[in-house]
Amino acid sequence: MRSFQYRHIESRLERVATIISNGEARVADAANMKEFTRSAIDRAVAAVEKGRKVGQNGRPELFNKEEKETIFGVLKIECESGTSYNAAQMRKLMNTVINDRKKDDFDEEDEEVKISKAYPYQYTKRNSELKSSLPRNVDIQRLSASNQQTLLPFFTLQQNLHDQHHYSNSLIFYIDESSLRLSDSFSSLVFHPSDIPAGFSKAPMNMPNATLVVAAAADGYSLKSVVLWSCRKLPDELRLVLSSQLDVWGESEGWMIEALFLKYTEEVLLPGITQRRETLKKNDERCLLLLDSHSSRAQPDLWKMFVDSSMDVVTFVPHTTHIAQPLDRGVFAVFKKTINANYEAPSSSSVVLRREALADVLPQALQTSLLPSTIKSSFAKSGVLSHQWHEVLAKLPKEPSVTLKKRTKRFDYFGKLITDEEFLIEWKKEKDERKESKNEEKDNEEIEKALFEDE
């Protein structure tokens, strides 16, 4: 594709679209180069033919210069006054601007313009002057949980278990996940799910969500890590990272759900811990498993298997990931740093090139972050080992600086020993009652619907 005379066009996608629009190349030829997706090229060609500027993925800009100034001016005033528009309010403002356009400004063939849920956050990120200093919801929740009053019962429970069973560091395990989000628009490429505030920027449309699952022991040992990738068939470029220490699962969801956590437990976690016991010849010693309170863990039937295997499972108090969860105190920080330092975002929006770039850096980043010294340090900082929590707790205020009302109606399994048999029976009973209640509501709705149709 000859593009010498078009080099004055900065955007390569716009350059390709202009060449196609001038009849010097076909869309199929450009798509076969795999630098841009077919849909991005089609959108870019349509934008060029209508005299519009081409965006990163081929879409024309949503607002003209005058509309941009109007939106920015309103949001700037709100920001300076100490208030802050949330995503819903920003979408309403932007949709109002679009609806106020004169019909003469529209092309009848144009598609209806819609503001996506992610657009307000992306807009604010591009305009740093609009960033509010008001605390986010996740910050308030952390302030409420980061205190001695909230965490003392959790650390006391753990210490009682340590005193009773004298766990070996080689049999104290922790599971955690970290979301992988790849984009050219920001340098921080990896975020932990608990760090994502409401309205967090989604991954690009051509890059599905993916999650890294890690399990490590306090003595520096780690089980096989797993990447959950949202796809029906695992792409060839991701098969390159498969090894004895890393697996990639092509799943319907790219994040942890109950079914995937059950699969991970049965195929990786339980077999790995059993093998570890046999290798160390500690089959008769009890094992301690720590995990967060994510909804995928709410499976009382699952934890009965751990009871039969002489394993104690303790959940963390919500919103204390930055204090007490081992992998967040070191391992994931090293992982993020290594990924950010070595990942080179492709010059195009090609999903294949993005996956190849990830495959180049993922094994090295994982290997660096899971060094035994890093894992040991992470456990030590978290205070989950015997008699190491006093120093962690001493740095926190005695009482919460912010008090929040409990919103959740879920069964309270947070900061508890969930392998206690009486606790499991109560949990299972509550879950069955809730399921039965939902079925009754569904039946009542069907009866009312049938009666309405008969009338």
CSV table of C-alpha atoms in Angstrom, one decimal:
chain,number,residue,atom,x,y,z
A,1,MET,CA,0.0,0.0,0.0
A,2,ARG,CA,1.7,3.2,-1.2
A,3,SER,CA,1.2,5.9,1.3
A,4,PHE,CA,4.2,8.3,0.7
A,5,GLN,CA,2.0,11.2,-0.5
A,6,TYR,CA,-0.3,10.8,2.6
A,7,ARG,CA,2.5,11.1,5.3
A,8,HIS,CA,1.2,14.5,6.3
A,9,ILE,CA,-1.7,12.7,8.0
A,10,GLU,CA,-0.5,11.9,11.5
A,11,SER,CA,-3.0,9.1,12.3
A,12,ARG,CA,-2.0,5.9,10.5
A,13,LEU,CA,-5.6,4.7,10.6
A,14,GLU,CA,-6.8,7.9,9.1
A,15,ARG,CA,-4.1,7.6,6.5
A,16,VAL,CA,-5.2,4.1,5.6
A,17,ALA,CA,-8.9,5.2,5.4
A,18,THR,CA,-8.0,8.1,3.1
A,19,ILE,CA,-6.1,5.8,0.7
A,20,ILE,CA,-9.1,3.5,0.6
A,21,SER,CA,-11.6,6.4,0.2
A,22,ASN,CA,-9.5,7.6,-2.8
A,23,GLY,CA,-9.9,4.2,-4.4
A,24,GLU,CA,-6.2,3.3,-4.2
A,25,ALA,CA,-6.7,0.3,-2.0
A,26,ARG,CA,-9.5,-2.0,-0.8
A,27,VAL,CA,-10.8,-2.5,2.8
A,28,ALA,CA,-10.0,-6.2,2.5
A,29,ASP,CA,-6.3,-5.5,1.7
A,30,ALA,CA,-6.0,-3.3,4.8
A,31,ALA,CA,-7.7,-5.8,7.0
A,32,ASN,CA,-5.5,-8.6,5.9
A,33,MET,CA,-2.5,-6.7,7.2
A,34,LYS,CA,-4.0,-7.2,10.7
A,35,GLU,CA,-2.9,-3.8,11.9
A,36,PHE,CA,-6.5,-2.6,12.3
A,37,THR,CA,-9.7,-4.5,12.6
A,38,ARG,CA,-12.2,-4.6,9.7
A,39,SER,CA,-14.8,-2.7,11.8
A,40,ALA,CA,-12.3,0.0,12.7
A,41,ILE,CA,-11.3,0.5,9.1
A,42,ASP,CA,-15.0,0.7,8.0
A,43,ARG,CA,-15.7,3.4,10.6
A,44,ALA,CA,-12.6,5.3,9.6
A,45,VAL,CA,-13.5,5.3,5.9
A,46,ALA,CA,-17.0,6.5,6.7
A,47,ALA,CA,-15.6,9.3,8.9
A,48,VAL,CA,-13.1,10.4,6.2
A,49,GLU,CA,-15.8,10.4,3.5
A,50,LYS,CA,-17.9,12.7,5.7
A,51,GLY,CA,-15.0,15.0,6.4
A,52,ARG,CA,-14.7,14.0,10.1
A,53,LYS,CA,-11.7,13.4,12.2
A,54,VAL,CA,-10.9,9.8,12.8
A,55,GLY,CA,-10.6,8.5,16.4
A,56,GLN,CA,-8.2,5.8,17.7
A,57,ASN,CA,-10.6,2.9,16.8
A,58,GLY,CA,-12.0,4.6,13.6
A,59,ARG,CA,-14.9,6.4,15.3
A,60,PRO,CA,-15.4,10.1,14.6
A,61,GLU,CA,-15.2,12.5,17.5
A,62,LEU,CA,-18.5,12.8,19.4
A,63,PHE,CA,-18.5,16.5,19.9
A,64,ASN,CA,-17.5,19.5,17.8
A,65,LYS,CA,-15.3,22.4,19.2
A,66,GLU,CA,-18.3,24.5,20.5
A,67,GLU,CA,-19.9,21.5,22.2
A,68,LYS,CA,-16.6,20.5,23.9
A,69,GLU,CA,-16.2,24.0,25.3
A,70,THR,CA,-19.8,23.9,26.7
A,71,ILE,CA,-19.3,20.6,28.4
A,72,PHE,CA,-15.9,21.5,29.7
A,73,GLY,CA,-17.1,24.8,31.1
A,74,VAL,CA,-20.0,23.3,33.0
A,75,LEU,CA,-17.8,20.5,34.5
A,76,LYS,CA,-15.0,23.0,35.3
A,77,ILE,CA,-17.5,25.2,37.3
A,78,GLU,CA,-18.8,22.2,39.2
A,79,CYS,CA,-15.2,21.0,40.0
A,80,GLU,CA,-14.1,24.5,41.3
A,81,SER,CA,-17.2,24.8,43.4
A,82,GLY,CA,-16.2,21.6,45.3
A,83,THR,CA,-18.9,19.4,43.9
A,84,SER,CA,-18.4,16.6,41.4
A,85,TYR,CA,-20.5,15.2,38.6
A,86,ASN,CA,-20.8,11.4,38.8
A,87,ALA,CA,-20.8,9.3,35.6
A,88,ALA,CA,-24.6,9.3,35.3
A,89,GLN,CA,-24.8,13.1,35.6
A,90,MET,CA,-22.0,13.5,33.0
A,91,ARG,CA,-23.8,11.2,30.6
A,92,LYS,CA,-27.0,13.2,31.1
A,93,LEU,CA,-25.2,16.5,30.4
A,94,MET,CA,-23.5,15.1,27.2
A,95,ASN,CA,-26.7,13.6,25.9
A,96,THR,CA,-28.4,17.0,26.5
A,97,VAL,CA,-25.8,18.7,24.4
A,98,ILE,CA,-26.3,16.1,21.6
A,99,ASN,CA,-30.1,16.5,21.7
A,100,ASP,CA,-29.8,20.3,21.5
A,101,ARG,CA,-28.0,20.1,18.2
A,102,LYS,CA,-29.8,21.7,15.3
A,103,LYS,CA,-31.2,19.3,12.7
A,104,ASP,CA,-29.1,21.1,10.1
A,105,ASP,CA,-26.0,19.8,11.8
A,106,PHE,CA,-27.0,16.2,11.2
A,107,ASP,CA,-26.5,14.0,8.3
A,108,GLU,CA,-29.6,11.9,7.8
A,109,GLU,CA,-27.4,8.8,7.2
A,110,ASP,CA,-25.6,9.3,10.5
A,111,GLU,CA,-26.1,6.7,13.2
A,112,GLU,CA,-27.7,7.8,16.4
A,113,VAL,CA,-25.0,9.1,18.9
A,114,LYS,CA,-25.0,7.4,22.3
A,115,ILE,CA,-22.8,8.1,25.2
A,116,SER,CA,-21.3,4.9,26.7
A,117,LYS,CA,-21.0,4.3,30.4
A,118,ALA,CA,-17.2,4.4,30.2
A,119,TYR,CA,-17.0,7.7,28.3
A,120,PRO,CA,-17.4,10.1,31.2
A,121,TYR,CA,-14.5,8.5,33.1
A,122,GLN,CA,-12.4,8.6,29.9
A,123,TYR,CA,-13.3,12.2,29.3
A,124,THR,CA,-12.3,13.1,32.9
A,125,LYS,CA,-9.0,11.3,32.5
A,126,ARG,CA,-8.2,13.2,29.4
A,127,ASN,CA,-8.9,16.5,31.1
A,128,SER,CA,-6.9,16.4,34.3
A,129,GLU,CA,-8.3,19.8,35.4
A,130,LEU,CA,-11.6,18.1,36.0
A,131,LYS,CA,-10.4,15.5,38.5
A,132,SER,CA,-12.1,16.0,41.8
A,133,SER,CA,-10.3,15.8,45.1
A,134,LEU,CA,-13.4,14.3,46.8
A,135,PRO,CA,-12.9,10.8,48.1
A,136,ARG,CA,-14.1,8.0,46.0
A,137,ASN,CA,-16.5,5.3,47.3
A,138,VAL,CA,-13.7,2.8,47.6
A,139,ASP,CA,-11.6,5.2,49.6
A,140,ILE,CA,-14.4,5.8,52.1
A,141,GLN,CA,-14.9,2.0,52.5
A,142,ARG,CA,-11.2,1.6,53.2
A,143,LEU,CA,-11.2,4.4,55.7
A,144,SER,CA,-14.1,2.7,57.5
A,145,ALA,CA,-12.2,-0.7,57.6
A,146,SER,CA,-8.6,0.5,58.3
A,147,ASN,CA,-8.6,0.6,62.1
A,148,GLN,CA,-7.9,-1.6,65.1
A,149,GLN,CA,-11.5,-2.0,66.1
A,150,THR,CA,-12.4,-3.6,62.7
A,151,LEU,CA,-9.3,-5.8,62.3
A,152,LEU,CA,-8.6,-6.9,65.9
A,153,PRO,CA,-11.2,-9.7,65.8
A,154,PHE,CA,-9.8,-11.0,62.5
A,155,PHE,CA,-6.2,-11.1,63.8
A,156,THR,CA,-7.3,-12.6,67.1
A,157,LEU,CA,-9.1,-15.4,65.3
A,158,GLN,CA,-6.0,-16.1,63.3
A,159,GLN,CA,-3.7,-16.1,66.3
A,160,ASN,CA,-6.0,-18.5,68.2
A,161,LEU,CA,-5.8,-20.9,65.2
A,162,HIS,CA,-2.0,-20.6,65.1
A,163,ASP,CA,-1.8,-21.3,68.8
A,164,GLN,CA,-4.1,-24.3,68.5
A,165,HIS,CA,-2.6,-26.0,65.4
A,166,HIS,CA,1.0,-24.6,65.1
A,167,TYR,CA,0.8,-24.2,61.3
A,168,SER,CA,4.0,-24.6,59.3
A,169,ASN,CA,4.8,-21.7,57.0
A,170,SER,CA,4.9,-24.2,54.1
A,171,LEU,CA,1.2,-25.0,54.7
A,172,ILE,CA,-0.1,-21.5,55.0
A,173,PHE,CA,-1.6,-20.6,51.6
A,174,TYR,CA,-3.2,-17.5,50.2
A,175,ILE,CA,-5.2,-17.1,46.9
A,176,ASP,CA,-5.8,-13.8,45.1
A,177,GLU,CA,-6.6,-12.4,41.7
A,178,SER,CA,-5.4,-9.4,39.7
A,179,SER,CA,-7.2,-8.0,36.7
A,180,LEU,CA,-5.3,-7.5,33.5
A,181,ARG,CA,-6.3,-4.5,31.5
A,182,LEU,CA,-4.3,-3.4,28.5
A,183,SER,CA,-4.6,0.0,26.9
A,184,ASP,CA,-2.5,2.7,25.2
A,185,SER,CA,-4.2,5.5,27.1
A,186,PHE,CA,-2.6,4.9,30.4
A,187,SER,CA,0.6,3.5,31.7
A,188,SER,CA,-0.7,1.5,34.7
A,189,LEU,CA,-1.8,-1.7,33.0
A,190,VAL,CA,-2.7,-4.0,35.9
A,191,PHE,CA,-5.2,-3.3,38.6
A,192,HIS,CA,-6.5,-5.4,41.5
A,193,PRO,CA,-10.3,-5.7,41.4
A,194,SER,CA,-10.7,-4.1,44.8
A,195,ASP,CA,-8.9,-1.0,43.5
A,196,ILE,CA,-11.4,-0.3,40.8
A,197,PRO,CA,-13.8,2.5,41.7
A,198,ALA,CA,-17.3,2.9,40.3
A,199,GLY,CA,-17.1,4.0,36.7
A,200,PHE,CA,-13.7,2.6,36.1
A,201,SER,CA,-12.5,2.7,32.5
A,202,LYS,CA,-13.2,-0.6,30.8
A,203,ALA,CA,-10.7,-2.4,28.6
A,204,PRO,CA,-10.7,-1.5,24.9
A,205,MET,CA,-13.6,-3.2,23.0
A,206,ASN,CA,-11.1,-5.4,21.1
A,207,MET,CA,-9.3,-6.5,24.3
A,208,PRO,CA,-11.4,-8.7,26.6
A,209,ASN,CA,-11.1,-8.6,30.4
A,210,ALA,CA,-8.6,-11.1,31.8
A,211,THR,CA,-7.7,-12.2,35.3
A,212,LEU,CA,-4.5,-13.6,36.8
A,213,VAL,CA,-5.1,-16.1,39.7
A,214,VAL,CA,-2.2,-16.8,42.0
A,215,ALA,CA,-1.8,-19.1,45.1
A,216,ALA,CA,1.3,-18.8,47.3
A,217,ALA,CA,2.6,-20.2,50.6
A,218,ALA,CA,4.3,-18.3,53.4
A,219,ASP,CA,7.6,-20.1,52.9
A,220,GLY,CA,7.9,-18.7,49.4
A,221,TYR,CA,6.4,-21.6,47.4
A,222,SER,CA,3.7,-21.0,44.8
A,223,LEU,CA,1.3,-23.2,42.9
A,224,LYS,CA,0.6,-23.0,39.2
A,225,SER,CA,-0.8,-19.6,38.2
A,226,VAL,CA,-3.8,-19.3,35.9
A,227,VAL,CA,-4.9,-16.6,33.5
A,228,LEU,CA,-8.7,-16.5,32.9
A,229,TRP,CA,-9.2,-15.3,29.3
A,230,SER,CA,-12.5,-14.5,27.9
A,231,CYS,CA,-12.7,-16.5,24.6
A,232,ARG,CA,-14.2,-19.6,23.2
A,233,LYS,CA,-11.0,-20.9,21.7
A,234,LEU,CA,-7.6,-20.0,23.2
A,235,PRO,CA,-5.6,-17.9,20.7
A,236,ASP,CA,-2.3,-19.3,19.4
A,237,GLU,CA,-0.3,-16.4,20.7
A,238,LEU,CA,-1.4,-17.1,24.3
A,239,ARG,CA,-0.5,-20.8,24.0
A,240,LEU,CA,3.2,-19.6,23.9
A,241,VAL,CA,3.1,-18.7,27.6
A,242,LEU,CA,1.8,-22.2,28.8
A,243,SER,CA,4.3,-23.9,31.1
A,244,SER,CA,4.5,-25.9,34.3
A,245,GLN,CA,4.0,-22.7,36.3
A,246,LEU,CA,1.4,-20.9,34.1
A,247,ASP,CA,-1.8,-21.9,32.4
A,248,VAL,CA,-4.3,-20.0,30.4
A,249,TRP,CA,-8.0,-21.0,30.4
A,250,GLY,CA,-10.3,-19.8,27.6
A,251,GLU,CA,-13.6,-19.2,29.4
A,252,SER,CA,-16.9,-17.5,28.8
A,253,GLU,CA,-15.9,-15.0,31.5
A,254,GLY,CA,-12.6,-13.2,31.9
A,255,TRP,CA,-13.1,-12.8,35.7
A,256,MET,CA,-13.6,-15.1,38.7
A,257,ILE,CA,-17.2,-16.4,39.2
A,258,GLU,CA,-18.4,-19.3,41.3
A,259,ALA,CA,-18.1,-21.9,38.6
A,260,LEU,CA,-14.5,-20.9,37.7
A,261,PHE,CA,-13.5,-20.8,41.4
A,262,LEU,CA,-14.9,-24.3,41.8
A,263,LYS,CA,-12.9,-25.5,38.8
A,264,TYR,CA,-9.7,-23.8,40.0
A,265,THR,CA,-10.1,-25.4,43.4
A,266,GLU,CA,-10.7,-28.9,42.0
A,267,GLU,CA,-8.0,-28.7,39.3
A,268,VAL,CA,-5.3,-26.6,40.8
A,269,LEU,CA,-5.7,-25.6,44.5
A,270,LEU,CA,-6.6,-28.9,46.2
A,271,PRO,CA,-4.3,-31.1,44.1
A,272,GLY,CA,-1.4,-28.6,44.5
A,273,ILE,CA,-1.8,-28.5,48.3
A,274,THR,CA,-2.1,-32.3,48.6
A,275,GLN,CA,1.1,-32.7,46.5
A,276,ARG,CA,2.9,-30.2,48.6
A,277,ARG,CA,2.0,-32.1,51.8
A,278,GLU,CA,3.2,-35.3,50.3
A,279,THR,CA,6.5,-33.8,49.1
A,280,LEU,CA,7.2,-32.3,52.6
A,281,LYS,CA,5.9,-35.5,54.3
A,282,LYS,CA,3.4,-33.5,56.3
A,283,ASN,CA,0.2,-35.3,55.5
A,284,ASP,CA,-1.0,-35.3,59.1
A,285,GLU,CA,-0.4,-31.5,59.7
A,286,ARG,CA,-3.2,-29.1,59.3
A,287,CYS,CA,-3.2,-26.5,56.6
A,288,LEU,CA,-4.4,-22.8,56.8
A,289,LEU,CA,-5.9,-21.2,53.7
A,290,LEU,CA,-6.5,-17.5,53.5
A,291,LEU,CA,-8.7,-15.9,50.9
A,292,ASP,CA,-10.7,-12.7,50.4
A,293,SER,CA,-14.5,-12.4,50.7
A,294,HIS,CA,-15.3,-12.2,46.9
A,295,SER,CA,-18.8,-13.5,46.0
A,296,SER,CA,-17.3,-16.4,44.1
A,297,ARG,CA,-16.2,-17.9,47.4
A,298,ALA,CA,-19.8,-18.1,48.7
A,299,GLN,CA,-20.1,-21.9,48.2
A,300,PRO,CA,-20.5,-23.7,51.5
A,301,ASP,CA,-20.6,-27.1,49.8
A,302,LEU,CA,-17.2,-26.4,48.4
A,303,TRP,CA,-15.6,-25.8,51.8
A,304,LYS,CA,-16.8,-29.1,53.2
A,305,MET,CA,-14.1,-30.8,51.0
A,306,PHE,CA,-11.5,-28.8,52.9
A,307,VAL,CA,-12.9,-29.8,56.3
A,308,ASP,CA,-12.4,-33.5,55.2
A,309,SER,CA,-8.8,-32.6,54.2
A,310,SER,CA,-7.9,-31.2,57.7
A,311,MET,CA,-7.7,-27.7,56.3
A,312,ASP,CA,-8.8,-24.4,57.9
A,313,VAL,CA,-10.1,-21.6,55.7
A,314,VAL,CA,-10.3,-18.0,56.9
A,315,THR,CA,-11.7,-15.1,55.0
A,316,PHE,CA,-10.4,-11.5,55.2
A,317,VAL,CA,-12.4,-8.5,56.4
A,318,PRO,CA,-13.6,-6.6,53.3
A,319,HIS,CA,-11.7,-3.5,52.1
A,320,THR,CA,-8.5,-4.4,54.0
A,321,THR,CA,-6.6,-5.7,51.0
A,322,HIS,CA,-4.0,-3.0,51.3
A,323,ILE,CA,-3.3,-4.0,55.0
A,324,ALA,CA,-3.7,-7.7,55.6
A,325,GLN,CA,-3.7,-9.5,52.2
A,326,PRO,CA,-0.2,-10.9,51.5
A,327,LEU,CA,-0.1,-10.8,47.7
A,328,ASP,CA,-1.2,-7.2,47.7
A,329,ARG,CA,1.5,-6.2,50.1
A,330,GLY,CA,4.3,-7.1,47.6
A,331,VAL,CA,3.8,-9.7,45.0
A,332,PHE,CA,1.3,-7.9,42.8
A,333,ALA,CA,3.2,-4.6,43.2
A,334,VAL,CA,6.3,-6.3,41.7
A,335,PHE,CA,4.1,-7.9,39.0
A,336,LYS,CA,2.6,-4.5,38.0
A,337,LYS,CA,5.9,-2.8,38.0
A,338,THR,CA,7.5,-5.4,35.8
A,339,ILE,CA,4.6,-5.4,33.4
A,340,ASN,CA,4.5,-1.7,33.1
A,341,ALA,CA,8.3,-1.5,32.6
A,342,ASN,CA,8.4,-4.1,29.8
A,343,TYR,CA,5.0,-4.0,28.1
A,344,GLU,CA,5.2,-2.2,24.8
A,345,ALA,CA,1.7,-1.3,23.5
A,346,PRO,CA,1.4,-1.9,19.7
A,347,SER,CA,1.2,1.1,17.4
A,348,SER,CA,-2.1,-0.3,16.1
A,349,SER,CA,-5.4,-1.4,17.7
A,350,SER,CA,-4.9,-5.0,16.5
A,351,VAL,CA,-6.1,-7.4,19.1
A,352,VAL,CA,-3.6,-10.1,17.9
A,353,LEU,CA,-0.6,-7.7,18.4
A,354,ARG,CA,-1.9,-6.8,21.8
A,355,ARG,CA,-2.0,-10.4,22.8
A,356,GLU,CA,1.4,-11.1,21.4
A,357,ALA,CA,2.8,-8.1,23.4
A,358,LEU,CA,1.2,-9.5,26.6
A,359,ALA,CA,2.6,-13.0,25.9
A,360,ASP,CA,6.1,-11.5,25.6
A,361,VAL,CA,6.1,-9.9,29.1
A,362,LEU,CA,3.7,-12.1,31.2
A,363,PRO,CA,6.0,-15.0,32.0
A,364,GLN,CA,8.9,-12.8,33.0
A,365,ALA,CA,6.7,-10.5,35.2
A,366,LEU,CA,5.1,-13.5,36.9
A,367,GLN,CA,8.5,-15.2,37.5
A,368,THR,CA,10.0,-12.0,39.0
A,369,SER,CA,7.0,-11.3,41.3
A,370,LEU,CA,6.9,-14.9,42.6
A,371,LEU,CA,10.5,-15.1,43.8
A,372,PRO,CA,10.5,-16.8,47.3
A,373,SER,CA,12.0,-13.7,48.9
A,374,THR,CA,9.2,-11.5,47.5
A,375,ILE,CA,6.5,-13.9,48.7
A,376,LYS,CA,8.0,-14.2,52.2
A,377,SER,CA,8.3,-10.5,52.5
A,378,SER,CA,4.6,-10.0,51.5
A,379,PHE,CA,3.4,-12.5,54.1
A,380,ALA,CA,5.5,-10.8,56.8
A,381,LYS,CA,4.1,-7.3,56.0
A,382,SER,CA,0.5,-8.5,56.1
A,383,GLY,CA,0.7,-9.7,59.7
A,384,VAL,CA,-1.1,-13.0,59.0
A,385,LEU,CA,1.7,-15.2,60.5
A,386,SER,CA,1.8,-16.1,64.1
A,387,HIS,CA,2.6,-13.1,66.5
A,388,GLN,CA,3.4,-10.7,63.5
A,389,TRP,CA,0.1,-8.8,63.5
A,390,HIS,CA,0.8,-6.5,66.5
A,391,GLU,CA,3.1,-4.2,64.5
A,392,VAL,CA,0.6,-4.0,61.6
A,393,LEU,CA,-2.3,-3.2,64.0
A,394,ALA,CA,-0.2,-0.6,65.9
A,395,LYS,CA,0.1,1.6,62.8
A,396,LEU,CA,-3.7,1.9,62.5
A,397,PRO,CA,-6.1,4.3,64.3
A,398,LYS,CA,-8.1,2.7,67.1
A,399,GLU,CA,-11.5,3.5,65.7
A,400,PRO,CA,-12.9,4.1,62.2
A,401,SER,CA,-12.6,7.7,61.0
A,402,VAL,CA,-15.7,7.1,58.8
A,403,THR,CA,-18.7,5.0,59.7
A,404,LEU,CA,-20.8,3.3,57.0
A,405,LYS,CA,-24.1,1.5,57.2
A,406,LYS,CA,-24.0,-2.1,56.2
A,407,ARG,CA,-25.7,-2.4,52.8
A,408,THR,CA,-25.1,-6.1,52.0
A,409,LYS,CA,-27.9,-8.6,52.7
A,410,ARG,CA,-25.6,-11.5,52.1
A,411,PHE,CA,-24.7,-14.1,54.7
A,412,ASP,CA,-21.9,-12.7,56.9
A,413,TYR,CA,-18.9,-14.9,56.0
A,414,PHE,CA,-16.4,-12.0,56.2
A,415,GLY,CA,-13.4,-12.4,58.5
A,416,LYS,CA,-14.6,-15.8,59.6
A,417,LEU,CA,-13.4,-19.4,59.9
A,418,ILE,CA,-15.6,-20.7,57.1
A,419,THR,CA,-14.6,-24.4,57.6
A,420,ASP,CA,-16.1,-24.6,61.0
A,421,GLU,CA,-18.7,-27.3,60.7
A,422,GLU,CA,-21.5,-25.5,62.6
A,423,PHE,CA,-20.8,-22.3,60.6
A,424,LEU,CA,-21.1,-24.3,57.3
A,425,ILE,CA,-24.4,-25.8,58.3
A,426,GLU,CA,-25.8,-22.4,59.1
A,427,TRP,CA,-24.4,-21.0,55.9
A,428,LYS,CA,-25.8,-23.8,53.8
A,429,LYS,CA,-29.2,-23.4,55.5
A,430,GLU,CA,-29.3,-19.7,54.8
A,431,LYS,CA,-28.3,-20.2,51.1
A,432,ASP,CA,-31.0,-22.9,50.6
A,433,GLU,CA,-33.7,-20.6,52.2
A,434,ARG,CA,-32.7,-17.7,49.9
A,435,LYS,CA,-32.8,-20.0,46.9
A,436,GLU,CA,-36.3,-21.2,47.9
A,437,SER,CA,-37.5,-17.7,48.5
A,438,LYS,CA,-36.3,-16.7,45.0
A,439,ASN,CA,-38.1,-19.7,43.5
A,440,GLU,CA,-41.3,-18.7,45.3
A,441,GLU,CA,-41.1,-15.2,44.0
A,442,LYS,CA,-40.6,-16.5,40.5
A,443,ASP,CA,-43.6,-18.8,40.8
A,444,ASN,CA,-45.8,-16.0,42.1
A,445,GLU,CA,-44.7,-13.8,39.2
A,446,GLU,CA,-45.7,-16.5,36.7
A,447,ILE,CA,-49.0,-17.0,38.4
A,448,GLU,CA,-49.8,-13.3,38.3
A,449,LYS,CA,-48.7,-13.2,34.7
A,450,ALA,CA,-51.0,-16.1,33.8
A,451,LEU,CA,-54.0,-14.5,35.6
A,452,PHE,CA,-53.4,-11.2,33.8
A,453,GLU,CA,-53.3,-13.0,30.4
A,454,ASP,CA,-56.6,-14.8,31.3
A,455,GLU,CA,-58.3,-11.5,32.1
